[in-house]
Amino acid sequence: LDMEVWTQAGELLGRVEEILGTGSNDVYVVRQGEQEVLIPAIQDVIVAVDVEKGRITVDLPEGLR
């Protein structure tokens, strides 16, 4: 899975480096340089997935960074 993760505002958060299975939902580990963001793979957060472009668009809730 070679996907970039972008916010709806057009900010690149990084690439999906790992997917953690937590039981209830997966969590994407997204890294860019030293920054790491854990993004829950749930409908409220994942806005769109474009496999052809290798791009996931997310709506990050406050405090998720």
Backbone as CSV, one residue per row, in Angstrom:
resi,resn,N_x,N_y,N_z,CA_x,CA_y,CA_z,C_x,C_y,C_z
1,LEU,0.853,-1.186,0.000,0.000,0.000,0.000,0.889,1.236,0.000
2,ASP,1.033,1.863,-1.146,1.874,3.057,-1.260,0.953,4.251,-1.466
3,MET,0.507,4.849,-0.357,-0.489,5.918,-0.430,-0.012,7.152,0.325
4,GLU,-0.239,8.311,-0.288,-0.033,9.580,0.406,-1.337,9.956,1.101
5,VAL,-1.220,10.642,2.219,-2.399,11.072,2.967,-2.432,12.591,2.987
6,TRP,-3.567,13.136,2.548,-3.777,14.580,2.455,-5.003,14.980,3.265
7,THR,-4.985,16.194,3.813,-6.186,16.715,4.459,-7.086,17.313,3.387
8,GLN,-8.329,17.579,3.753,-9.256,18.214,2.810,-8.781,19.614,2.438
9,ALA,-7.967,20.232,3.301,-7.443,21.570,3.036,-6.234,21.546,2.102
10,GLY,-5.798,20.337,1.705,-4.681,20.234,0.767,-3.316,20.133,1.410
11,GLU,-3.260,19.766,2.686,-1.986,19.612,3.390,-1.537,18.155,3.338
12,LEU,-0.308,17.936,2.894,0.251,16.585,2.856,0.667,16.178,4.265
13,LEU,0.097,15.100,4.764,0.455,14.603,6.092,1.589,13.593,6.029
14,GLY,1.737,12.920,4.895,2.809,11.944,4.743,2.326,10.714,3.998
15,ARG,3.063,9.626,4.185,2.745,8.361,3.528,2.328,7.338,4.568
16,VAL,1.466,6.433,4.148,1.076,5.321,5.024,2.279,4.380,5.116
17,GLU,2.840,4.257,6.316,4.016,3.415,6.525,3.637,2.046,7.086
18,GLU,2.489,2.005,7.769,2.099,0.771,8.448,0.604,0.826,8.711
19,ILE,-0.022,-0.335,8.793,-1.437,-0.416,9.155,-1.540,-1.305,10.389
20,LEU,-2.080,-0.736,11.463,-2.236,-1.475,12.711,-3.667,-1.981,12.827
21,GLY,-3.828,-3.250,13.067,-5.158,-3.812,13.304,-5.473,-3.726,14.787
22,THR,-6.506,-2.988,15.135,-6.814,-2.784,16.559,-8.018,-3.595,17.014
23,GLY,-8.623,-4.337,16.129,-9.809,-5.101,16.485,-11.063,-4.437,15.948
24,SER,-11.335,-3.208,16.414,-12.549,-2.518,15.944,-12.341,-1.869,14.583
25,ASN,-11.190,-1.258,14.370,-10.870,-0.670,13.069,-9.355,-0.609,12.915
26,ASP,-8.915,-0.516,11.663,-7.482,-0.354,11.411,-7.063,1.073,11.734
27,VAL,-5.770,1.237,11.993,-5.187,2.559,12.202,-4.023,2.696,11.235
28,TYR,-4.025,3.785,10.457,-2.931,4.043,9.523,-1.845,4.836,10.245
29,VAL,-0.612,4.339,10.173,0.536,5.061,10.704,1.096,5.869,9.536
30,VAL,0.966,7.193,9.622,1.360,8.091,8.536,2.584,8.875,8.984
31,ARG,3.640,8.817,8.180,4.878,9.518,8.546,5.331,10.438,7.429
32,GLN,5.871,11.575,7.872,6.564,12.490,6.969,7.731,13.052,7.761
33,GLY,8.941,12.641,7.392,10.113,13.056,8.163,10.007,12.523,9.581
34,GLU,10.133,13.410,10.558,10.058,13.020,11.966,8.629,12.987,12.483
35,GLN,7.700,13.531,11.712,6.315,13.600,12.163,5.580,12.299,11.905
36,GLU,4.778,11.899,12.884,3.970,10.698,12.746,2.549,11.021,13.212
37,VAL,1.574,10.594,12.417,0.173,10.781,12.761,-0.504,9.422,12.685
38,LEU,-1.305,9.110,13.695,-2.077,7.872,13.702,-3.501,8.218,13.299
39,ILE,-3.955,7.632,12.207,-5.263,7.977,11.652,-6.172,6.747,11.684
40,PRO,-7.280,6.833,12.416,-8.210,5.700,12.437,-8.904,5.551,11.082
41,ALA,-8.961,4.335,10.594,-9.578,4.069,9.289,-11.083,3.888,9.486
42,ILE,-11.754,4.998,9.758,-13.206,4.973,9.959,-13.854,5.968,9.008
43,GLN,-15.124,5.754,8.759,-15.851,6.543,7.757,-15.857,8.040,8.068
44,ASP,-15.877,8.418,9.353,-15.897,9.832,9.726,-14.583,10.546,9.409
45,VAL,-13.501,9.791,9.283,-12.172,10.389,9.073,-11.718,10.254,7.618
46,ILE,-11.885,9.078,7.026,-11.451,8.845,5.651,-12.517,9.396,4.702
47,VAL,-12.168,10.465,3.997,-13.120,11.122,3.095,-13.136,10.447,1.731
48,ALA,-11.936,10.135,1.206,-11.845,9.539,-0.129,-10.552,8.742,-0.251
49,VAL,-10.608,7.687,-1.060,-9.423,6.896,-1.383,-9.348,6.808,-2.894
50,ASP,-8.246,7.314,-3.455,-8.030,7.261,-4.901,-6.839,6.345,-5.150
51,VAL,-7.130,5.084,-5.449,-6.082,4.085,-5.620,-5.202,4.417,-6.820
52,GLU,-5.799,4.902,-7.901,-5.022,5.222,-9.107,-3.990,6.314,-8.839
53,LYS,-4.358,7.330,-8.064,-3.439,8.424,-7.745,-2.607,8.140,-6.498
54,GLY,-2.941,7.059,-5.772,-2.201,6.734,-4.551,-2.432,7.766,-3.473
55,ARG,-3.691,8.153,-3.299,-3.994,9.272,-2.407,-5.209,8.977,-1.525
56,ILE,-5.045,9.245,-0.228,-6.147,9.162,0.725,-6.404,10.581,1.228
57,THR,-7.670,10.992,1.218,-8.039,12.302,1.740,-8.757,12.089,3.062
58,VAL,-8.344,12.867,4.085,-8.892,12.687,5.426,-9.446,13.994,5.973
59,ASP,-10.385,13.857,6.890,-10.920,14.965,7.666,-10.495,14.699,9.112
60,LEU,-9.376,15.321,9.520,-8.807,15.014,10.829,-9.572,15.712,11.944
61,PRO,-10.044,14.973,12.932,-10.668,15.600,14.090,-9.606,16.376,14.906
62,GLU,-10.053,17.359,15.643,-9.135,18.124,16.498,-8.406,17.187,17.448
63,GLY,-7.128,17.471,17.671,-6.348,16.698,18.623,-5.745,15.417,18.086
64,LEU,-5.960,15.127,16.823,-5.425,13.878,16.272,-3.962,14.014,15.869
65,ARG,-3.471,15.227,15.785,-2.060,15.406,15.422,-1.236,15.279,16.659
